Each structure stands twice: as structure tokens, then as C-alpha cells.
PDB file of C-alpha atoms in Angstrom:
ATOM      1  CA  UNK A   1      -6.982  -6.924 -13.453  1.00 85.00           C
ATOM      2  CA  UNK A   2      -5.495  -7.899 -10.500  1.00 83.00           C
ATOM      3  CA  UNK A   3      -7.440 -10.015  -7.702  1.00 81.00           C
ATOM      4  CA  UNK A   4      -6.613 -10.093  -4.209  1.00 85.00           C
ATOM      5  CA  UNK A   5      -3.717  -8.542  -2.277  1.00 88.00           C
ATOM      6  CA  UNK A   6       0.251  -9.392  -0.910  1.00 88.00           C
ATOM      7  CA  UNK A   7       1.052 -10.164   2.265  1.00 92.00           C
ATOM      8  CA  UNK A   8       3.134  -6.467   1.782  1.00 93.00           C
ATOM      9  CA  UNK A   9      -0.161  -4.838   1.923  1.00 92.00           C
ATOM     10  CA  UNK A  10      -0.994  -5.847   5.346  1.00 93.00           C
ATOM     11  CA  UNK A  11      -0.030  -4.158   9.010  1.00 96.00           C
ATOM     12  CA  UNK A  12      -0.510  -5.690  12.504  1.00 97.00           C
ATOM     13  CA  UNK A  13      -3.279  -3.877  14.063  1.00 97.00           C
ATOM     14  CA  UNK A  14      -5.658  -3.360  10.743  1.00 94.00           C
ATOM     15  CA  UNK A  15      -9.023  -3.955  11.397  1.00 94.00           C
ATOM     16  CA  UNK A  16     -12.727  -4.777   9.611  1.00 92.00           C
ATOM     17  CA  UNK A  17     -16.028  -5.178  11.284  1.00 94.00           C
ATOM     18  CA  UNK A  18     -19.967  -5.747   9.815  1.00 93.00           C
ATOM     19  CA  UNK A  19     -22.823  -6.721  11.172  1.00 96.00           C
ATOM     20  CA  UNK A  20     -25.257  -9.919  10.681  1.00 96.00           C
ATOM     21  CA  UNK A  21     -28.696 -11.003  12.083  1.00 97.00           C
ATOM     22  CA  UNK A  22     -29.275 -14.442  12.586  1.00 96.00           C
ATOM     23  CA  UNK A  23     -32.362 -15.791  11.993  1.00 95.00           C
ATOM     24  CA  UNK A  24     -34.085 -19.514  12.527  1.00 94.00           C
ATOM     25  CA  UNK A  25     -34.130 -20.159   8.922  1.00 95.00           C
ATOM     26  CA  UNK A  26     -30.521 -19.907   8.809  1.00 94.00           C
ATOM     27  CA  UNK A  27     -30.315 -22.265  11.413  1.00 92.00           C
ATOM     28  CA  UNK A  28     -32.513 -24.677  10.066  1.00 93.00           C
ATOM     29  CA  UNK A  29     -30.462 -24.782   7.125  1.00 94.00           C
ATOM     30  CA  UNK A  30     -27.206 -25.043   8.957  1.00 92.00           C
ATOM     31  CA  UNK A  31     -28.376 -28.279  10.773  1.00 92.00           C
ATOM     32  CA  UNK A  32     -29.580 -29.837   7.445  1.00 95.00           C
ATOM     33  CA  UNK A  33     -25.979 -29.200   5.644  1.00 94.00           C
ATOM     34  CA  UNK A  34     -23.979 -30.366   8.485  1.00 93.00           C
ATOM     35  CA  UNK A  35     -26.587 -33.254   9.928  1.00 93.00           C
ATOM     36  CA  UNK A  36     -26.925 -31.320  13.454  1.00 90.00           C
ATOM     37  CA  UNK A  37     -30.192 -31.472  14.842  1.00 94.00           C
ATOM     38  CA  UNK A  38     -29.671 -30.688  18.484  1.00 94.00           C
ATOM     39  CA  UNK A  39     -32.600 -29.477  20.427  1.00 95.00           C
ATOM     40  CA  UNK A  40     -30.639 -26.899  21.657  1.00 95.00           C
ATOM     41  CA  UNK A  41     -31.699 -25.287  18.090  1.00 93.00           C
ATOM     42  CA  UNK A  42     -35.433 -25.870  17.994  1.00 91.00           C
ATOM     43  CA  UNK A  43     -38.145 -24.585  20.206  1.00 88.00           C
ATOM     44  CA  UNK A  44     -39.766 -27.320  22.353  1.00 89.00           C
ATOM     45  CA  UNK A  45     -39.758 -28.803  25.960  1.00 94.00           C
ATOM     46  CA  UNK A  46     -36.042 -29.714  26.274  1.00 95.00           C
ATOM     47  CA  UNK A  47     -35.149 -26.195  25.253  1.00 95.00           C
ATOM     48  CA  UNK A  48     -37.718 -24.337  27.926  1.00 94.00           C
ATOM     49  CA  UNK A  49     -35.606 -26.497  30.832  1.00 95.00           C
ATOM     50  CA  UNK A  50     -32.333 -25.747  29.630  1.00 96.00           C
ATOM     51  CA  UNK A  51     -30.403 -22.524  31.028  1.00 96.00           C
ATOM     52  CA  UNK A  52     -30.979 -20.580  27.483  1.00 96.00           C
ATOM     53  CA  UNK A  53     -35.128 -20.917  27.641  1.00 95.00           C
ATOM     54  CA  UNK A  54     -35.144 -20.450  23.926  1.00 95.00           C
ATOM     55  CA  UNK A  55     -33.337 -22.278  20.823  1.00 96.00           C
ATOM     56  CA  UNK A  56     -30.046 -21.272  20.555  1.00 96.00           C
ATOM     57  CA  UNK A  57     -27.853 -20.226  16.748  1.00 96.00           C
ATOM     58  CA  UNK A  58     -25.688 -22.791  15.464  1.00 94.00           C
ATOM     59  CA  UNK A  59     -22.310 -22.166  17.381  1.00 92.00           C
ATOM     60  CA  UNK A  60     -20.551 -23.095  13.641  1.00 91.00           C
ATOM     61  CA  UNK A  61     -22.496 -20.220  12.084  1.00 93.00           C
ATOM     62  CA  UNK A  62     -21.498 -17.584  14.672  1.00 94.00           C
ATOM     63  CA  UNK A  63     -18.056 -18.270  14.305  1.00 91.00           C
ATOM     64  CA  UNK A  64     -17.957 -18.879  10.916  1.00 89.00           C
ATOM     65  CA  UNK A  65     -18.487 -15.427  10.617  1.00 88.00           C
ATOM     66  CA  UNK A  66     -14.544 -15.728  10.670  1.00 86.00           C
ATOM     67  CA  UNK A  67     -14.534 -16.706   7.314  1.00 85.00           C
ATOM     68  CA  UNK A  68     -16.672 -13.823   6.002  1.00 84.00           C
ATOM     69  CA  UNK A  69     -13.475 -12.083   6.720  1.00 80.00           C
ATOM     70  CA  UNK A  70     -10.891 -14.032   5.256  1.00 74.00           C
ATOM     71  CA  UNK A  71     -12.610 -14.835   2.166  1.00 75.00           C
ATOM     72  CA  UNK A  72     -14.758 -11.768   1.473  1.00 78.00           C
ATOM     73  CA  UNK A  73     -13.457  -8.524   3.831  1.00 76.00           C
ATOM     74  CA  UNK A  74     -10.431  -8.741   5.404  1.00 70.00           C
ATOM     75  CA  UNK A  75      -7.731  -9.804   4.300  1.00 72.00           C
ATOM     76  CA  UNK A  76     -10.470 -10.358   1.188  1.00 73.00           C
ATOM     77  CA  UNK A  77     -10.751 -12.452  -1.737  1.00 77.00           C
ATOM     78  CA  UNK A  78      -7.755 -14.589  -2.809  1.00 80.00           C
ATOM     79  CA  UNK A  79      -7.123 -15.439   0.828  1.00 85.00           C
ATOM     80  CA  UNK A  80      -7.040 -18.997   1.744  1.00 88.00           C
ATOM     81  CA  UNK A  81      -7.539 -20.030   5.111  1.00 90.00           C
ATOM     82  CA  UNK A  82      -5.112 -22.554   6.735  1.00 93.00           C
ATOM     83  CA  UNK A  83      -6.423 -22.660  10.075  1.00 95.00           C
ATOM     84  CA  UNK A  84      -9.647 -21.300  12.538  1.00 93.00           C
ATOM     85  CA  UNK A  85     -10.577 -21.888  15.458  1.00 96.00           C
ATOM     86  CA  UNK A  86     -13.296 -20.599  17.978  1.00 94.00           C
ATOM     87  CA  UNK A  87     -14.388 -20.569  21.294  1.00 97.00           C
ATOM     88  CA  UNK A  88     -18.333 -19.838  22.408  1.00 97.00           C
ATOM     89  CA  UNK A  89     -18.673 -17.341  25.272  1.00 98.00           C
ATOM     90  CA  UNK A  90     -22.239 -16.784  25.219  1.00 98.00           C
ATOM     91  CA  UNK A  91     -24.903 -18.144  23.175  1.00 97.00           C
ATOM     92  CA  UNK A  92     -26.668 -16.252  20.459  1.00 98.00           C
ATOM     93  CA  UNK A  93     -30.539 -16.420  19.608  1.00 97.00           C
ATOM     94  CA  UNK A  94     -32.966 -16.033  16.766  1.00 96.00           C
ATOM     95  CA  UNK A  95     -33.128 -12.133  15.644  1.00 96.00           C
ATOM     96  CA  UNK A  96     -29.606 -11.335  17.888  1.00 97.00           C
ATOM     97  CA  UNK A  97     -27.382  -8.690  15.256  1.00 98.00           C
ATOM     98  CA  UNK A  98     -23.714  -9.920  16.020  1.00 98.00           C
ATOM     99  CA  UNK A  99     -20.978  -7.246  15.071  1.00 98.00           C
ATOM    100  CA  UNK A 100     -17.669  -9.254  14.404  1.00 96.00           C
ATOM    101  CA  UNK A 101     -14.695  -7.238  14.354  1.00 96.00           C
ATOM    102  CA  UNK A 102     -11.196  -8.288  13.063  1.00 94.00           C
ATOM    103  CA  UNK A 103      -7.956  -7.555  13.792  1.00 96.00           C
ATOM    104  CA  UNK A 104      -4.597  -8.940  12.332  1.00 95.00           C
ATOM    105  CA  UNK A 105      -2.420  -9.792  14.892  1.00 97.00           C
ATOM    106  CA  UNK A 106       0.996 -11.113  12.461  1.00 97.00           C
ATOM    107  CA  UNK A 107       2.183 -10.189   9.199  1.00 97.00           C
ATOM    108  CA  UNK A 108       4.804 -13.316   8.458  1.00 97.00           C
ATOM    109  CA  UNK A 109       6.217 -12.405   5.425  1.00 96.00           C
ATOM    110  CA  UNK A 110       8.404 -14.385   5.013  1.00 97.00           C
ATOM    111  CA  UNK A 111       6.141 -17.901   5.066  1.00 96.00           C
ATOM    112  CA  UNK A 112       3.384 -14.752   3.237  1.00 94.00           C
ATOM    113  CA  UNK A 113       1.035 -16.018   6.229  1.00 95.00           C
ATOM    114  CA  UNK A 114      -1.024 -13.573   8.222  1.00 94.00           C
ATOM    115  CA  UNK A 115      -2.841 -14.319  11.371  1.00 95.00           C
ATOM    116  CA  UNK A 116      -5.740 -12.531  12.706  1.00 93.00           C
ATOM    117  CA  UNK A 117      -8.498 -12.691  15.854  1.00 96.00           C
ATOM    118  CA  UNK A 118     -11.853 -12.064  16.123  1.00 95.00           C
ATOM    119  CA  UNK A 119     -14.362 -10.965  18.603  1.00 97.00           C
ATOM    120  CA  UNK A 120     -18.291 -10.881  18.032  1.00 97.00           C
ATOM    121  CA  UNK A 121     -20.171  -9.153  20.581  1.00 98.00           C
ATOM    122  CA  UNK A 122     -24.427  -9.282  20.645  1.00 97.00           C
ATOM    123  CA  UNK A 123     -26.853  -6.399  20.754  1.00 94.00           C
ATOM    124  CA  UNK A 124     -25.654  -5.552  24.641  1.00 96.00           C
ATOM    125  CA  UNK A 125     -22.146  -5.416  23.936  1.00 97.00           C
ATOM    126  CA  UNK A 126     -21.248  -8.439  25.494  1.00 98.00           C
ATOM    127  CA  UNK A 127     -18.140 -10.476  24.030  1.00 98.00           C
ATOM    128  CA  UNK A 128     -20.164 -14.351  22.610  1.00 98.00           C
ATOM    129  CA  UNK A 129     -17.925 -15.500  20.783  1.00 97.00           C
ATOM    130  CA  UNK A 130     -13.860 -15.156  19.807  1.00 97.00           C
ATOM    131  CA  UNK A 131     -11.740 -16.719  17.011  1.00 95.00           C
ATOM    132  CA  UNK A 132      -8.066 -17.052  15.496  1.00 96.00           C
ATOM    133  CA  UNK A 133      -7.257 -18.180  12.363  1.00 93.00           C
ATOM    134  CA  UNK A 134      -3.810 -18.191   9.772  1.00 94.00           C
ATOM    135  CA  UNK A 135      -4.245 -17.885   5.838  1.00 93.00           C
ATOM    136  CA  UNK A 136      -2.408 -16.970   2.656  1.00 93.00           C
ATOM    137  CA  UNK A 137      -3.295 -13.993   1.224  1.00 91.00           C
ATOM    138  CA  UNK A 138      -2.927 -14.190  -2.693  1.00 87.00           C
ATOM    139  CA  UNK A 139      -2.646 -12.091  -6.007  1.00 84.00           C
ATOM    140  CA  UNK A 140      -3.878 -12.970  -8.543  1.00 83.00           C
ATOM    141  CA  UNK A 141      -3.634 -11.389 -12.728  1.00 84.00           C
ATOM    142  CA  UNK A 142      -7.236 -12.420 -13.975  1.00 85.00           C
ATOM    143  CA  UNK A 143      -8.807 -10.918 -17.234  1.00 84.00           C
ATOM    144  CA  UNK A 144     -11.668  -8.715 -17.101  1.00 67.00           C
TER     145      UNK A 144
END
């Protein structure tokens, strides 16, 4: 059975989206992996006299929504990721569904590297968040 996909099965201009709610939880749990505990996260008094009024997602788990694409959708499994980046555009809050779409934007084949951007946009329809990132798409012959 063969796992993953060539860099001969991809065009410039293929796309994937889903969908994800973030919730507080998940945001709890991101600040106890990575050690970040900014009130910007948590409800409280600093939060109510900040410009967002309410705790804010983890900016890391927003656009590491990238990676749900690399690894998982699009290009899939098999594809390692050699570089991402992000930029925030607007924050997202507790119980905000994010649709992420991406789009390859270069088909190298002959370093097999594909590139490919990103754009999440909340319940209005307003762009919060973009991303880039480079990977290797593999193939792999497993049994089973």
C-alpha cells in the first residue's frame, strides 16, 4: 500500500479548506504545553481593559491550523514541513468556527518542494489570520 503522494501529483492553484471551533479548553491546554500564560488568554481585569474585552485563542493554535494541512489534508500524510510562517490579522475568541483554506502556490519539482498559503477567515468572513509554508511531499510503500 502506498502512503502519501509525489510532488507529480500536485498543480499550482489546488486547494483544501475545513472548518474548526476553538474553544477555552483548547487554549488552556495550549498555554500549559508551550508555558504561555498571557492574560490575553484568560478572563479577568487586564483582559476587560484591553481592546479585545474578552480572552483571546492562542495565536500558535490559529495558525497552526497550517499544519492540519500539510500533515493531514493537503498535500496530506507523508508531507514534511520545512518551513511556516504566520501573520495575525485579527484575533479569534472562545466558540469563533475558523474556515482555513489552502492553496498551493509552487510545484518545484525539481528540489520535490511545494509551497502553499493560507487564509483563515472567522464567522463574518473577515480574513484573521494568513500563512506560508514549504514541505516535501513523500511516498511511501508500507504493508497493510
Amino acid at each position: 500500500m502506498k502512503l502519501g503522494r509525489t510532488i507529480d501529483e500536485f498543480e499550482i492553484g489546488m486547494q483544501a479548506e475545513f472548518y474548526h471551533t476553538f474553544s477555552q479548553k483548547e487554549t488552556e491546554l495550549m498555554a500549559d504545553l508551550i508555558g504561555d500564560h498571557n492574560p490575553f488568554h484568560y478572563e479577568g481585569e487586564f483582559i476587560s481593559k484591553t481592546r479585545f474585552k474578552k480572552p483571546i485563542v492562542h495565536g500558535l493554535l490559529v495558525g497552526g491550523m497550517i499544519s492540519h494541512f500539510g500533515g493531514d489534508l493537503f498535500p496530506g500524510p507523508c508531507c514534511l514541513a520545512e518551513t511556516i510562517s504566520f501573520k495575525f490579522l485579527k484575533p479569534v475568541y472562545f466558540g469563533d468556527t475558523i474556515r482555513a483554506v489552502a492553496t498551493i502556490t509552487k510545484v518545484d519539482k525539481d528540489l520535490k518542494r511545494l509551497a502553499f498559503s493560507m487564509i483563515c477567515y472567522n464567522n463574518e468572513g473577515d480574513e484573521v489570520c494568513e500563512g506560508h509554508a514549504t514541505c516535501i511531499p513523500y511516498q511511501i510503500e508500507v504493508d497493510g
